[in-house]
Amino acid sequence: MKGALVAAACGAAVTVAARRVAAFRPPEVSPERADLGGLDADAAAGRLAELVRIPTVSSKDPAEVDAAAFELFRGRLAELYPQTHRVLEREVLGDGALLYRWASGSDAPPMILMAHYDVVPVAGQDWSRDPFAGLIEDGVVHGRGAIDDKGALVAILEAVESLVAEGSTPARDVYLSFGNDEEVFGVGAQLAVETLTARGIRPWAVLDEGGAVVSGVFPGVPGATAVVGLAEKGLLDVELITTDPGGHASAPARGGAPARLARAILRIEDNPFPARLHDVVLGMVDALGRHAPTCYRAVFAHAAYLRPALALVLSRASREANALVRTTVAITQLEGSKARNVLATRARAHANIRIALGETVQSTVDRLRRVIDDPAVELRVVAGNDPSPVSRADNEAFALIAAAVRSVYPDAAVAPYVMVQASDARHFSQICDSVYRFMPFDLSREELATLHAADERLSVAALHRGAGFFRHLIRHL
């Protein structure tokens, strides 16, 4: 009897989990091919290349920001997209965030399309080409920002420009929110949210950078996969600090500040956060499993029963898959003595932490203290935010995004996922329950690896398809 009760309880739990997973299952849609009329692939690539040549490198230190480059970028947008700037209202928020409004005449809640035009530095990277030359070679646009995120910005504007030129008007207002400080976790997107809130505007849906169309990255799914982020992990920066009286290096003492710091780092390394399969990740497994060969499909079909085992498998599959299922800690900076022959009186390490869904800044800090288990190691929170809320996948907005994906990538499997990086989209979760993260470009593993690294590039064909995606999205609002 007891065994029967346990089995019934387990079965009920799995049924509940399966229902939750079904809420994240993308609708099966018959793709309507995108109308690429009015889109000139080569001209779009030329405009992207021109914008790549403007070095809009952001920094937390205002003295290191070339304000003239950012001003030049904003001016060139108006020149490159005259129809858009003739019809859409544009305002500059703060130090350079851009907010456009394409009025529809409808009272329906608006669609927000996002991108950012600041880029990360290139110092210390080994580029095969000048990162700001904006070269177009063999059907590829090369340079910093080609993908992240000027490519998406150009794809949006190419779609809008073509539709405005045709005399089209969207069925609901469309806002374009282009940040100028996303790479340094700035305030541009927050200002956009504050502006919309002050005007009583709550978006119907928001779409920002995030997942992409990739192939061969999910076990057992050989075809193209379009992963659309429903949420993003939290971000936490923590300093680990130890102190010591110091002295001359010729007479060191055991257990000095660097040694205690090293022990704390090794304890964190040896005790990773537990791997757990959140419902969104399980939804991804469920959606992609339907496109796997029979042998894999049988496993994925029972994903709800195999949650712990799948979490373990994903944690060992790759760095990227591991980041999907647990909170990760990366030690990014170390600091000790300023002199070679002086014992450190203070040792410091910086930990960059990405918090998994279901955990918080506080629970993460609490666990770090337990793992380190040394009151002599100070943990100082520099900045942090909890994971974003999970957006809906059972509504018209997500169905429209899935249809737009299939319009340009008819063979792609659409699946939800958790974005492991941070984006400006998280700010819009305050005013919208349908915030999605997706770049409509088909990218190879090699191209993905260039994000924030050397030789960033985007193919002209992918840029063209991305513009087609946004064109389809806007036309079908």
PDB file of N, CA, C and O in Angstrom, residues 324-380:
ATOM      1  N   LEU A 324      23.283  26.805 -18.104  1.00  0.00           N
ATOM      2  CA  LEU A 324      21.821  26.794 -18.143  1.00  0.00           C
ATOM      3  C   LEU A 324      21.212  26.208 -16.874  1.00  0.00           C
ATOM      4  O   LEU A 324      20.067  26.515 -16.545  1.00  0.00           O
ATOM      5  N   VAL A 325      21.948  25.351 -16.189  1.00  0.00           N
ATOM      6  CA  VAL A 325      21.337  24.576 -15.111  1.00  0.00           C
ATOM      7  C   VAL A 325      21.845  24.918 -13.719  1.00  0.00           C
ATOM      8  O   VAL A 325      21.390  24.319 -12.754  1.00  0.00           O
ATOM      9  N   ARG A 326      22.755  25.868 -13.595  1.00  0.00           N
ATOM     10  CA  ARG A 326      23.223  26.200 -12.243  1.00  0.00           C
ATOM     11  C   ARG A 326      23.736  27.635 -12.183  1.00  0.00           C
ATOM     12  O   ARG A 326      24.054  28.257 -13.210  1.00  0.00           O
ATOM     13  N   THR A 327      23.816  28.123 -10.969  1.00  0.00           N
ATOM     14  CA  THR A 327      24.500  29.391 -10.713  1.00  0.00           C
ATOM     15  C   THR A 327      25.995  29.178 -10.933  1.00  0.00           C
ATOM     16  O   THR A 327      26.564  28.198 -10.447  1.00  0.00           O
ATOM     17  N   THR A 328      26.630  30.076 -11.682  1.00  0.00           N
ATOM     18  CA  THR A 328      28.050  29.941 -11.984  1.00  0.00           C
ATOM     19  C   THR A 328      28.843  31.071 -11.317  1.00  0.00           C
ATOM     20  O   THR A 328      28.347  32.185 -11.165  1.00  0.00           O
ATOM     21  N   VAL A 329      30.066  30.753 -10.942  1.00  0.00           N
ATOM     22  CA  VAL A 329      30.962  31.731 -10.314  1.00  0.00           C
ATOM     23  C   VAL A 329      32.255  31.777 -11.123  1.00  0.00           C
ATOM     24  O   VAL A 329      32.915  30.748 -11.310  1.00  0.00           O
ATOM     25  N   ALA A 330      32.611  32.959 -11.592  1.00  0.00           N
ATOM     26  CA  ALA A 330      33.872  33.145 -12.319  1.00  0.00           C
ATOM     27  C   ALA A 330      34.732  34.156 -11.570  1.00  0.00           C
ATOM     28  O   ALA A 330      34.296  35.287 -11.328  1.00  0.00           O
ATOM     29  N   ILE A 331      35.933  33.736 -11.183  1.00  0.00           N
ATOM     30  CA  ILE A 331      36.888  34.666 -10.563  1.00  0.00           C
ATOM     31  C   ILE A 331      37.584  35.412 -11.694  1.00  0.00           C
ATOM     32  O   ILE A 331      38.313  34.827 -12.497  1.00  0.00           O
ATOM     33  N   THR A 332      37.339  36.705 -11.788  1.00  0.00           N
ATOM     34  CA  THR A 332      37.813  37.474 -12.941  1.00  0.00           C
ATOM     35  C   THR A 332      38.978  38.404 -12.632  1.00  0.00           C
ATOM     36  O   THR A 332      39.681  38.832 -13.539  1.00  0.00           O
ATOM     37  N   GLN A 333      39.183  38.741 -11.345  1.00  0.00           N
ATOM     38  CA  GLN A 333      40.277  39.647 -11.005  1.00  0.00           C
ATOM     39  C   GLN A 333      40.925  39.192  -9.699  1.00  0.00           C
ATOM     40  O   GLN A 333      40.235  38.712  -8.797  1.00  0.00           O
ATOM     41  N   LEU A 334      42.247  39.339  -9.629  1.00  0.00           N
ATOM     42  CA  LEU A 334      43.003  39.028  -8.418  1.00  0.00           C
ATOM     43  C   LEU A 334      43.954  40.185  -8.114  1.00  0.00           C
ATOM     44  O   LEU A 334      44.534  40.774  -9.038  1.00  0.00           O
ATOM     45  N   GLU A 335      44.124  40.468  -6.827  1.00  0.00           N
ATOM     46  CA  GLU A 335      44.982  41.586  -6.437  1.00  0.00           C
ATOM     47  C   GLU A 335      45.693  41.246  -5.134  1.00  0.00           C
ATOM     48  O   GLU A 335      45.079  40.692  -4.207  1.00  0.00           O
ATOM     49  N   GLY A 336      46.975  41.538  -5.075  1.00  0.00           N
ATOM     50  CA  GLY A 336      47.746  41.295  -3.862  1.00  0.00           C
ATOM     51  C   GLY A 336      48.635  42.473  -3.546  1.00  0.00           C
ATOM     52  O   GLY A 336      48.224  43.623  -3.633  1.00  0.00           O
ATOM     53  N   SER A 337      49.882  42.178  -3.234  1.00  0.00           N
ATOM     54  CA  SER A 337      50.821  43.235  -2.879  1.00  0.00           C
ATOM     55  C   SER A 337      51.187  44.071  -4.103  1.00  0.00           C
ATOM     56  O   SER A 337      51.226  43.566  -5.232  1.00  0.00           O
ATOM     57  N   LYS A 338      51.497  45.329  -3.849  1.00  0.00           N
ATOM     58  CA  LYS A 338      51.921  46.224  -4.928  1.00  0.00           C
ATOM     59  C   LYS A 338      53.412  46.090  -5.235  1.00  0.00           C
ATOM     60  O   LYS A 338      53.879  46.558  -6.275  1.00  0.00           O
ATOM     61  N   ALA A 339      54.150  45.442  -4.332  1.00  0.00           N
ATOM     62  CA  ALA A 339      55.596  45.307  -4.514  1.00  0.00           C
ATOM     63  C   ALA A 339      55.993  43.842  -4.462  1.00  0.00           C
ATOM     64  O   ALA A 339      55.380  43.036  -3.753  1.00  0.00           O
ATOM     65  N   ARG A 340      57.059  43.491  -5.184  1.00  0.00           N
ATOM     66  CA  ARG A 340      57.478  42.090  -5.269  1.00  0.00           C
ATOM     67  C   ARG A 340      58.059  41.567  -3.964  1.00  0.00           C
ATOM     68  O   ARG A 340      58.039  40.369  -3.703  1.00  0.00           O
ATOM     69  N   ASN A 341      58.595  42.445  -3.133  1.00  0.00           N
ATOM     70  CA  ASN A 341      59.265  41.993  -1.912  1.00  0.00           C
ATOM     71  C   ASN A 341      58.535  42.416  -0.637  1.00  0.00           C
ATOM     72  O   ASN A 341      59.127  42.493   0.440  1.00  0.00           O
ATOM     73  N   VAL A 342      57.250  42.703  -0.761  1.00  0.00           N
ATOM     74  CA  VAL A 342      56.437  43.118   0.387  1.00  0.00           C
ATOM     75  C   VAL A 342      55.234  42.178   0.513  1.00  0.00           C
ATOM     76  O   VAL A 342      54.539  41.922  -0.475  1.00  0.00           O
ATOM     77  N   LEU A 343      55.017  41.655   1.728  1.00  0.00           N
ATOM     78  CA  LEU A 343      53.868  40.795   1.956  1.00  0.00           C
ATOM     79  C   LEU A 343      52.572  41.599   1.826  1.00  0.00           C
ATOM     80  O   LEU A 343      52.503  42.760   2.256  1.00  0.00           O
ATOM     81  N   ALA A 344      51.594  40.980   1.242  1.00  0.00           N
ATOM     82  CA  ALA A 344      50.327  41.672   1.029  1.00  0.00           C
ATOM     83  C   ALA A 344      49.614  41.920   2.353  1.00  0.00           C
ATOM     84  O   ALA A 344      49.431  41.001   3.156  1.00  0.00           O
ATOM     85  N   THR A 345      49.207  43.154   2.576  1.00  0.00           N
ATOM     86  CA  THR A 345      48.368  43.459   3.734  1.00  0.00           C
ATOM     87  C   THR A 345      46.888  43.287   3.379  1.00  0.00           C
ATOM     88  O   THR A 345      46.039  43.263   4.280  1.00  0.00           O
ATOM     89  N   ARG A 346      46.631  43.161   2.080  1.00  0.00           N
ATOM     90  CA  ARG A 346      45.252  42.997   1.610  1.00  0.00           C
ATOM     91  C   ARG A 346      45.282  42.203   0.312  1.00  0.00           C
ATOM     92  O   ARG A 346      46.059  42.516  -0.588  1.00  0.00           O
ATOM     93  N   ALA A 347      44.479  41.174   0.241  1.00  0.00           N
ATOM     94  CA  ALA A 347      44.333  40.406  -0.998  1.00  0.00           C
ATOM     95  C   ALA A 347      42.867  40.438  -1.402  1.00  0.00           C
ATOM     96  O   ALA A 347      41.972  40.336  -0.550  1.00  0.00           O
ATOM     97  N   ARG A 348      42.626  40.571  -2.704  1.00  0.00           N
ATOM     98  CA  ARG A 348      41.254  40.741  -3.183  1.00  0.00           C
ATOM     99  C   ARG A 348      41.016  39.910  -4.436  1.00  0.00           C
ATOM    100  O   ARG A 348      41.891  39.808  -5.303  1.00  0.00           O
ATOM    101  N   ALA A 349      39.844  39.300  -4.526  1.00  0.00           N
ATOM    102  CA  ALA A 349      39.418  38.607  -5.730  1.00  0.00           C
ATOM    103  C   ALA A 349      38.030  39.104  -6.094  1.00  0.00           C
ATOM    104  O   ALA A 349      37.197  39.366  -5.212  1.00  0.00           O
ATOM    105  N   HIS A 350      37.795  39.229  -7.391  1.00  0.00           N
ATOM    106  CA  HIS A 350      36.456  39.634  -7.850  1.00  0.00           C
ATOM    107  C   HIS A 350      35.768  38.420  -8.459  1.00  0.00           C
ATOM    108  O   HIS A 350      36.326  37.749  -9.330  1.00  0.00           O
ATOM    109  N   ALA A 351      34.570  38.161  -7.983  1.00  0.00           N
ATOM    110  CA  ALA A 351      33.782  37.047  -8.503  1.00  0.00           C
ATOM    111  C   ALA A 351      32.587  37.588  -9.273  1.00  0.00           C
ATOM    112  O   ALA A 351      31.797  38.375  -8.735  1.00  0.00           O
ATOM    113  N   ASN A 352      32.488  37.170 -10.535  1.00  0.00           N
ATOM    114  CA  ASN A 352      31.340  37.528 -11.362  1.00  0.00           C
ATOM    115  C   ASN A 352      30.411  36.317 -11.376  1.00  0.00           C
ATOM    116  O   ASN A 352      30.779  35.245 -11.844  1.00  0.00           O
ATOM    117  N   ILE A 353      29.207  36.488 -10.855  1.00  0.00           N
ATOM    118  CA  ILE A 353      28.300  35.374 -10.601  1.00  0.00           C
ATOM    119  C   ILE A 353      27.023  35.554 -11.405  1.00  0.00           C
ATOM    120  O   ILE A 353      26.447  36.653 -11.445  1.00  0.00           O
ATOM    121  N   ARG A 354      26.583  34.484 -12.077  1.00  0.00           N
ATOM    122  CA  ARG A 354      25.325  34.489 -12.813  1.00  0.00           C
ATOM    123  C   ARG A 354      24.342  33.574 -12.076  1.00  0.00           C
ATOM    124  O   ARG A 354      24.566  32.367 -11.969  1.00  0.00           O
ATOM    125  N   ILE A 355      23.284  34.177 -11.565  1.00  0.00           N
ATOM    126  CA  ILE A 355      22.378  33.496 -10.645  1.00  0.00           C
ATOM    127  C   ILE A 355      21.276  32.767 -11.406  1.00  0.00           C
ATOM    128  O   ILE A 355      20.559  33.365 -12.220  1.00  0.00           O
ATOM    129  N   ALA A 356      21.133  31.483 -11.127  1.00  0.00           N
ATOM    130  CA  ALA A 356      20.132  30.669 -11.806  1.00  0.00           C
ATOM    131  C   ALA A 356      18.721  31.044 -11.367  1.00  0.00           C
ATOM    132  O   ALA A 356      18.506  31.543 -10.249  1.00  0.00           O
ATOM    133  N   LEU A 357      17.755  30.785 -12.261  1.00  0.00           N
ATOM    134  CA  LEU A 357      16.364  31.011 -11.916  1.00  0.00           C
ATOM    135  C   LEU A 357      15.994  30.168 -10.693  1.00  0.00           C
ATOM    136  O   LEU A 357      16.400  29.013 -10.585  1.00  0.00           O
ATOM    137  N   GLY A 358      15.244  30.757  -9.786  1.00  0.00           N
ATOM    138  CA  GLY A 358      14.874  30.071  -8.559  1.00  0.00           C
ATOM    139  C   GLY A 358      15.749  30.448  -7.385  1.00  0.00           C
ATOM    140  O   GLY A 358      15.432  30.101  -6.242  1.00  0.00           O
ATOM    141  N   GLU A 359      16.847  31.131  -7.641  1.00  0.00           N
ATOM    142  CA  GLU A 359      17.729  31.600  -6.576  1.00  0.00           C
ATOM    143  C   GLU A 359      17.731  33.122  -6.571  1.00  0.00           C
ATOM    144  O   GLU A 359      17.196  33.772  -7.470  1.00  0.00           O
ATOM    145  N   THR A 360      18.327  33.714  -5.550  1.00  0.00           N
ATOM    146  CA  THR A 360      18.351  35.163  -5.391  1.00  0.00           C
ATOM    147  C   THR A 360      19.761  35.634  -5.037  1.00  0.00           C
ATOM    148  O   THR A 360      20.646  34.822  -4.743  1.00  0.00           O
ATOM    149  N   VAL A 361      19.941  36.941  -5.044  1.00  0.00           N
ATOM    150  CA  VAL A 361      21.216  37.509  -4.599  1.00  0.00           C
ATOM    151  C   VAL A 361      21.515  37.064  -3.171  1.00  0.00           C
ATOM    152  O   VAL A 361      22.625  36.620  -2.851  1.00  0.00           O
ATOM    153  N   GLN A 362      20.504  37.159  -2.292  1.00  0.00           N
ATOM    154  CA  GLN A 362      20.721  36.821  -0.890  1.00  0.00           C
ATOM    155  C   GLN A 362      21.040  35.348  -0.697  1.00  0.00           C
ATOM    156  O   GLN A 362      21.966  34.991   0.046  1.00  0.00           O
ATOM    157  N   SER A 363      20.295  34.464  -1.372  1.00  0.00           N
ATOM    158  CA  SER A 363      20.563  33.029  -1.204  1.00  0.00           C
ATOM    159  C   SER A 363      21.933  32.656  -1.755  1.00  0.00           C
ATOM    160  O   SER A 363      22.611  31.767  -1.232  1.00  0.00           O
ATOM    161  N   THR A 364      22.358  33.366  -2.805  1.00  0.00           N
ATOM    162  CA  THR A 364      23.673  33.108  -3.390  1.00  0.00           C
ATOM    163  C   THR A 364      24.791  33.527  -2.434  1.00  0.00           C
ATOM    164  O   THR A 364      25.757  32.785  -2.212  1.00  0.00           O
ATOM    165  N   VAL A 365      24.671  34.723  -1.859  1.00  0.00           N
ATOM    166  CA  VAL A 365      25.679  35.203  -0.907  1.00  0.00           C
ATOM    167  C   VAL A 365      25.718  34.297   0.322  1.00  0.00           C
ATOM    168  O   VAL A 365      26.802  33.948   0.816  1.00  0.00           O
ATOM    169  N   ASP A 366      24.553  33.888   0.790  1.00  0.00           N
ATOM    170  CA  ASP A 366      24.502  33.010   1.966  1.00  0.00           C
ATOM    171  C   ASP A 366      25.228  31.698   1.696  1.00  0.00           C
ATOM    172  O   ASP A 366      25.968  31.192   2.559  1.00  0.00           O
ATOM    173  N   ARG A 367      25.020  31.124   0.500  1.00  0.00           N
ATOM    174  CA  ARG A 367      25.687  29.858   0.193  1.00  0.00           C
ATOM    175  C   ARG A 367      27.198  30.048   0.069  1.00  0.00           C
ATOM    176  O   ARG A 367      27.979  29.197   0.499  1.00  0.00           O
ATOM    177  N   LEU A 368      27.632  31.147  -0.521  1.00  0.00           N
ATOM    178  CA  LEU A 368      29.064  31.412  -0.625  1.00  0.00           C
ATOM    179  C   LEU A 368      29.709  31.469   0.763  1.00  0.00           C
ATOM    180  O   LEU A 368      30.803  30.930   0.977  1.00  0.00           O
ATOM    181  N   ARG A 369      29.034  32.110   1.710  1.00  0.00           N
ATOM    182  CA  ARG A 369      29.587  32.191   3.062  1.00  0.00           C
ATOM    183  C   ARG A 369      29.719  30.798   3.679  1.00  0.00           C
ATOM    184  O   ARG A 369      30.725  30.489   4.338  1.00  0.00           O
ATOM    185  N   ARG A 370      28.708  29.950   3.446  1.00  0.00           N
ATOM    186  CA  ARG A 370      28.762  28.596   4.008  1.00  0.00           C
ATOM    187  C   ARG A 370      29.890  27.794   3.383  1.00  0.00           C
ATOM    188  O   ARG A 370      30.605  27.046   4.064  1.00  0.00           O
ATOM    189  N   VAL A 371      30.068  27.929   2.090  1.00  0.00           N
ATOM    190  CA  VAL A 371      31.097  27.173   1.378  1.00  0.00           C
ATOM    191  C   VAL A 371      32.490  27.636   1.792  1.00  0.00           C
ATOM    192  O   VAL A 371      33.384  26.824   2.061  1.00  0.00           O
ATOM    193  N   ILE A 372      32.703  28.928   1.863  1.00  0.00           N
ATOM    194  CA  ILE A 372      34.020  29.469   2.242  1.00  0.00           C
ATOM    195  C   ILE A 372      34.331  29.132   3.697  1.00  0.00           C
ATOM    196  O   ILE A 372      35.470  28.770   4.042  1.00  0.00           O
ATOM    197  N   ASP A 373      33.344  29.259   4.542  1.00  0.00           N
ATOM    198  CA  ASP A 373      33.458  28.841   5.947  1.00  0.00           C
ATOM    199  C   ASP A 373      34.688  29.441   6.631  1.00  0.00           C
ATOM    200  O   ASP A 373      35.461  28.746   7.298  1.00  0.00           O
ATOM    201  N   ASP A 374      34.884  30.731   6.433  1.00  0.00           N
ATOM    202  CA  ASP A 374      36.027  31.409   7.055  1.00  0.00           C
ATOM    203  C   ASP A 374      35.619  32.852   7.351  1.00  0.00           C
ATOM    204  O   ASP A 374      35.527  33.682   6.434  1.00  0.00           O
ATOM    205  N   PRO A 375      35.377  33.178   8.606  1.00  0.00           N
ATOM    206  CA  PRO A 375      34.950  34.539   8.938  1.00  0.00           C
ATOM    207  C   PRO A 375      36.014  35.593   8.644  1.00  0.00           C
ATOM    208  O   PRO A 375      35.703  36.790   8.603  1.00  0.00           O
ATOM    209  N   ALA A 376      37.248  35.157   8.414  1.00  0.00           N
ATOM    210  CA  ALA A 376      38.312  36.114   8.095  1.00  0.00           C
ATOM    211  C   ALA A 376      38.256  36.569   6.636  1.00  0.00           C
ATOM    212  O   ALA A 376      38.984  37.477   6.241  1.00  0.00           O
ATOM    213  N   VAL A 377      37.406  35.920   5.834  1.00  0.00           N
ATOM    214  CA  VAL A 377      37.233  36.331   4.436  1.00  0.00           C
ATOM    215  C   VAL A 377      35.987  37.209   4.348  1.00  0.00           C
ATOM    216  O   VAL A 377      34.873  36.754   4.610  1.00  0.00           O
ATOM    217  N   GLU A 378      36.194  38.450   3.996  1.00  0.00           N
ATOM    218  CA  GLU A 378      35.071  39.386   3.862  1.00  0.00           C
ATOM    219  C   GLU A 378      34.432  39.245   2.476  1.00  0.00           C
ATOM    220  O   GLU A 378      35.127  39.218   1.464  1.00  0.00           O
ATOM    221  N   LEU A 379      33.105  39.157   2.445  1.00  0.00           N
ATOM    222  CA  LEU A 379      32.365  39.151   1.184  1.00  0.00           C
ATOM    223  C   LEU A 379      31.662  40.493   1.043  1.00  0.00           C
ATOM    224  O   LEU A 379      30.825  40.857   1.891  1.00  0.00           O
ATOM    225  N   ARG A 380      32.035  41.219   0.019  1.00  0.00           N
ATOM    226  CA  ARG A 380      31.426  42.537  -0.192  1.00  0.00           C
ATOM    227  C   ARG A 380      30.670  42.537  -1.511  1.00  0.00           C
ATOM    228  O   ARG A 380      31.259  42.316  -2.573  1.00  0.00           O
TER     229      ARG A 380
END
